[in-house]
Short mmCIF file of C-alpha atoms in Angstrom, two decimals:
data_model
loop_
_atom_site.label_atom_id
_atom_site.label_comp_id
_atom_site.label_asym_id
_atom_site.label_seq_id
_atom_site.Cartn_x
_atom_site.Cartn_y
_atom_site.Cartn_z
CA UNK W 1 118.25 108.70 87.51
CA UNK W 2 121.21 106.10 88.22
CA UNK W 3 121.55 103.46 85.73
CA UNK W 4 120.37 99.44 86.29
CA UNK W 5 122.36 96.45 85.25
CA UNK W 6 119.70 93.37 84.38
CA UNK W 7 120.40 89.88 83.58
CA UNK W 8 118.85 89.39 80.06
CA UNK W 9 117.25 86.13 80.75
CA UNK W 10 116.71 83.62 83.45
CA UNK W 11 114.64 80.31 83.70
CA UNK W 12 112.79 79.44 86.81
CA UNK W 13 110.99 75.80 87.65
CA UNK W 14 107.54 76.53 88.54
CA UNK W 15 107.18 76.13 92.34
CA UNK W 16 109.94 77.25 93.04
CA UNK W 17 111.57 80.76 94.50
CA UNK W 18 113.16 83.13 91.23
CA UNK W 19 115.21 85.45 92.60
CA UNK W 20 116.26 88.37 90.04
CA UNK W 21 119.35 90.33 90.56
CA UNK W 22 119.20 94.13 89.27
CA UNK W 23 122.70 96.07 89.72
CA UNK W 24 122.65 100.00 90.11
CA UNK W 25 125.92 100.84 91.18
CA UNK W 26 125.10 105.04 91.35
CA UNK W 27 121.89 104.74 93.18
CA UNK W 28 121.73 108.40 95.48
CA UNK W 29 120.66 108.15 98.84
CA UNK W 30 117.38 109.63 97.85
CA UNK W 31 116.38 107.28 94.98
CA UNK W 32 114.00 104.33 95.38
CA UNK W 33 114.43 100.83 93.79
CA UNK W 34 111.07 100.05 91.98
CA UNK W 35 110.58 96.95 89.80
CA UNK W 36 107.89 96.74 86.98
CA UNK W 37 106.87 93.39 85.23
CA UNK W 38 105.63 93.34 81.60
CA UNK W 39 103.40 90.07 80.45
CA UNK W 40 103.44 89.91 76.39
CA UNK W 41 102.50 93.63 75.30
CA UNK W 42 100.35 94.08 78.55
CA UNK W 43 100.51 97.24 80.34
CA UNK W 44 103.47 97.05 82.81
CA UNK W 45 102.24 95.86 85.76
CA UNK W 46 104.01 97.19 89.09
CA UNK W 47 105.49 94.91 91.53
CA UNK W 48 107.12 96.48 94.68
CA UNK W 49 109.39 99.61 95.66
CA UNK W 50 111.93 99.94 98.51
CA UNK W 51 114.76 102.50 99.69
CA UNK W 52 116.89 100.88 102.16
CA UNK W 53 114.79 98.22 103.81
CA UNK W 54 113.72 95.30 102.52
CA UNK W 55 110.29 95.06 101.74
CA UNK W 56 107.68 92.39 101.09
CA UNK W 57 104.00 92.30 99.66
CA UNK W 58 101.60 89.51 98.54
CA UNK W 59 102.87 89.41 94.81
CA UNK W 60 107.09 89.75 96.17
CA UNK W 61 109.99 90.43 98.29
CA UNK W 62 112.67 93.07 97.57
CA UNK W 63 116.08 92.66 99.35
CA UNK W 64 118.09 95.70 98.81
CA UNK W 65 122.02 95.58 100.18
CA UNK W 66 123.14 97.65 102.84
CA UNK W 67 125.26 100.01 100.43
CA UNK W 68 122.37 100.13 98.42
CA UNK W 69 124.31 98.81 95.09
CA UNK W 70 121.76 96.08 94.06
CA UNK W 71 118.93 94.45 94.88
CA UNK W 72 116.92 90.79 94.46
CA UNK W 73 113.86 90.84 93.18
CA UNK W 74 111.79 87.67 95.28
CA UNK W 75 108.87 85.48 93.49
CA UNK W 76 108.41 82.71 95.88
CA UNK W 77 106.87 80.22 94.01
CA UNK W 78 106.81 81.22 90.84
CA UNK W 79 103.64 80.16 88.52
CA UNK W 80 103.54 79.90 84.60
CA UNK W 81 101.60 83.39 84.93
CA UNK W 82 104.91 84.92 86.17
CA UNK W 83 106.76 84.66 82.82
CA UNK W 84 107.34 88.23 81.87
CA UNK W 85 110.22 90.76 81.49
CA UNK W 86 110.82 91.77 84.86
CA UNK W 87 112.10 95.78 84.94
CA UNK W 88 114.13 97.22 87.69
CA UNK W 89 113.98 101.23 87.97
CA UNK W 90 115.68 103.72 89.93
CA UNK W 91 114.30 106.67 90.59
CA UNK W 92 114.18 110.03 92.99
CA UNK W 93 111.98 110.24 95.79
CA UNK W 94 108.74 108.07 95.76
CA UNK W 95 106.80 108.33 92.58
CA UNK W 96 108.31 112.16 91.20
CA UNK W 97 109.56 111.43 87.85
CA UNK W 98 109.16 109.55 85.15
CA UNK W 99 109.52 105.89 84.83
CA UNK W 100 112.70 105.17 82.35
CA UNK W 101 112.40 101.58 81.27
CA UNK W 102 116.06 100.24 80.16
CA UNK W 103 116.68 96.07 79.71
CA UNK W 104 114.81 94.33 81.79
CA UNK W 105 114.75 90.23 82.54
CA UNK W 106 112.95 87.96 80.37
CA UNK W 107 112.07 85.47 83.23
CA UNK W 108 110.37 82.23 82.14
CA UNK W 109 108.84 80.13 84.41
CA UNK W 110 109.07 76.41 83.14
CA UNK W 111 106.62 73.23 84.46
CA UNK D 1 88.36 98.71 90.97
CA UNK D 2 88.32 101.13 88.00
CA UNK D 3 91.30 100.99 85.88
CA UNK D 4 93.60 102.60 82.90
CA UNK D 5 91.10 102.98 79.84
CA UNK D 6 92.27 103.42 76.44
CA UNK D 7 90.77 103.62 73.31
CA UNK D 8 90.89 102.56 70.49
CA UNK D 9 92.53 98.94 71.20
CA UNK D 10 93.83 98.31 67.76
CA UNK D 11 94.23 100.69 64.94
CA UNK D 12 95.39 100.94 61.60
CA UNK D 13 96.28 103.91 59.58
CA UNK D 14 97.88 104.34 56.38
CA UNK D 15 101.43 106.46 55.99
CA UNK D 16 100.99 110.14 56.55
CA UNK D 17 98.02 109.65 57.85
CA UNK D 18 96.35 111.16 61.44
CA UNK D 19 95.95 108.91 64.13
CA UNK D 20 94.58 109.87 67.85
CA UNK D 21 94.63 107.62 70.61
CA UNK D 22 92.80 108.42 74.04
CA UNK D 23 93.20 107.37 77.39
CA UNK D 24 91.09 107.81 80.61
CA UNK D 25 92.96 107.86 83.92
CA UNK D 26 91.54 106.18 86.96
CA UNK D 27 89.11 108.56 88.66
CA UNK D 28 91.13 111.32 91.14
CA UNK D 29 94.39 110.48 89.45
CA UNK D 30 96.12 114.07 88.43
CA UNK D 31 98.80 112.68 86.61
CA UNK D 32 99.17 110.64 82.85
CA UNK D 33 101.72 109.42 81.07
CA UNK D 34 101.98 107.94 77.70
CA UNK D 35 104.92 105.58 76.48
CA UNK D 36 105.63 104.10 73.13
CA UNK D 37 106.76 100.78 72.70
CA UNK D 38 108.31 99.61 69.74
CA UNK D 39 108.33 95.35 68.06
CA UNK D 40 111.05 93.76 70.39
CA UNK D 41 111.46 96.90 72.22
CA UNK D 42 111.17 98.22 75.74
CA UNK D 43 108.66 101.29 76.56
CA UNK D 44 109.86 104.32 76.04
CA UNK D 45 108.47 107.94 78.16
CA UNK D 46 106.79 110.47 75.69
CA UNK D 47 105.12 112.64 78.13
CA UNK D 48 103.36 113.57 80.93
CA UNK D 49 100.76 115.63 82.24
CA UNK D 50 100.07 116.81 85.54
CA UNK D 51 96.68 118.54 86.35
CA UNK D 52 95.93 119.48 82.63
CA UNK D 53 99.59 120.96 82.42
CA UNK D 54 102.71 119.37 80.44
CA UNK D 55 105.16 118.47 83.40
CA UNK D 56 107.53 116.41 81.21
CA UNK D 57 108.89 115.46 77.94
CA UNK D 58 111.17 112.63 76.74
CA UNK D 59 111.59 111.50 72.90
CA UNK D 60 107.99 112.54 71.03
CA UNK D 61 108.72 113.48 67.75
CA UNK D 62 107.27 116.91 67.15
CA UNK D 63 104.76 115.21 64.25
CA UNK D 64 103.25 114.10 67.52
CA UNK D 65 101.42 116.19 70.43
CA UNK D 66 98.89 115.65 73.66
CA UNK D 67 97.07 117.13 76.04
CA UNK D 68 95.47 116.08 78.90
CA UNK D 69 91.24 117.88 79.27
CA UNK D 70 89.68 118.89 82.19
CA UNK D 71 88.11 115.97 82.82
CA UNK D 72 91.79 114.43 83.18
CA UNK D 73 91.65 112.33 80.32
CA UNK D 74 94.39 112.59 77.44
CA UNK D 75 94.91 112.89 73.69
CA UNK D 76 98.01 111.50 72.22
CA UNK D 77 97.70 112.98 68.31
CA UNK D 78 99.92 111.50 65.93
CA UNK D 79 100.21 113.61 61.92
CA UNK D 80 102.24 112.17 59.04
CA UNK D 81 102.44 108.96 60.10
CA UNK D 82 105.20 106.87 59.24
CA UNK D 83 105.74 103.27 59.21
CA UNK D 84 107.90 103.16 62.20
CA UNK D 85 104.90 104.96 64.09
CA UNK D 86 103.68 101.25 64.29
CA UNK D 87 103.57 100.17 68.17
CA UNK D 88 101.85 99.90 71.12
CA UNK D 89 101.17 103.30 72.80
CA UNK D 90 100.68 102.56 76.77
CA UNK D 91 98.81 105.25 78.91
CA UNK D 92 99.49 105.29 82.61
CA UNK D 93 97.69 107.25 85.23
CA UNK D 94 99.05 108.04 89.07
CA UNK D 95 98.01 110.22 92.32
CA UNK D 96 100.84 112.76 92.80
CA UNK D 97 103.48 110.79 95.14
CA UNK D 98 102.12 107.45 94.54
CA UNK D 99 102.85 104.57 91.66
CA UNK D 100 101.89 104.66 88.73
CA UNK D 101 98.60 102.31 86.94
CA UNK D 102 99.59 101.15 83.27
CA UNK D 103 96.42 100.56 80.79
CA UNK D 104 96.10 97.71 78.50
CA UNK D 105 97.53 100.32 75.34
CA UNK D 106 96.82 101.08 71.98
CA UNK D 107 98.54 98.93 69.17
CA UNK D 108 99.21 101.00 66.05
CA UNK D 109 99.55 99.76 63.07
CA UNK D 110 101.16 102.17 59.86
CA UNK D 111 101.04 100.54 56.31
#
């Protein structure tokens, strides 16, 4: 699975959009983008998945560039409850294989 | 909806010492996976089962083993336990081809 390049941390005011950046520079054309969240020791929770379009659900949007290099991660208005490390994985077709965690983005959401 | 189940929440064992921690997928899912996660770390894949078979391995030391029943649910058995066994042990379940469902994990504690 290609490799992802995270920010370590990033600060967001509450209310307003976070967008998180996640580099993977050797994405194949057959591997998805999926990003993970993890709220102190929880379970990681998942977020959203895309392969070349962006895509959008009720928790986020995920804008993916047209070469496929890197992708935003969306929170719209982010909440105090969003503060978590935010994981961005690569991996082949759909949900075959194994989620590989690397550094993920400590977001914190600030009042 | 039904989720990740796994027992026991908390445990503590003494060095070299058994533990076995047990998780119970969400109803119809085939597949589970179990990943360790270290103090300050991020979650690391053990391994996986996929209708009662092994379908994938990543860094379980051979003191520890699993298996996943007929009823779906899986064993993660941990012998000689050593004090940098202490973590929390997530279990995630998922339908073949679709995302996977994290539980609320196991924390492990070796003195």
């Amino acid at each position: 699975d290609a490799k992802t390049t995270q920010p370590t941390s990033m600060d967001c005011a509450e209310g307003r959009a976070a967008n998180l950046p996640c580099n993977h520079s050797t994405i194949s054309g057959n591997e998805y983008v999926y990003w993970y969240r993890q709220i102190h020791s929880q379970g990681p929770q998942y977020i959203i998945h895309g392969l070349k379009n962006n895509e959008t659900n009720e928790m986020a949007s995920l804008i993916i560039t047209e070469d496929r290099k890197s992708s935003t991660l969306i929170l719209p208005h982010a909440t105090l409850r969003d503060t978590a490390v935010y994981y961005c994985i690569v991996r082949v077709g759909g949900s075959q294989g194994n989620l590989i965690f690397g550094k993920g983005t400590k977001l914190s959401v600030k009042p | 909806a039904a989720g990740v189940i796994q027992s026991p929440r908390h445990l503590i064992k003494e060095k070299r010492e058994t533990a076995t921690l047990k998780c119970y997928p969400i109803p119809r899912h085939d597949t589970v996976y179990w990943y360790q996660q270290g103090p300050g770390q991020d979650p690391q894949f053990l391994i996986s089962f996929y209708e009662k078979m092994q379908s994938d391995k990543g860094s379980i030391p051979d003191r520890f083993s699993a298996q996943q029943f007929s009823d779906y649910h899986s064993e993660l058995n941990m012998s000689s336990l050593e004090l940098g066994d202490s973590a929390l042990y997530f279990c995630a379940s998922s339908l073949t081809g679709r995302r996977e469902y994290f539980g609320p994990g196991t924390r492990l504690t070796v003195t």
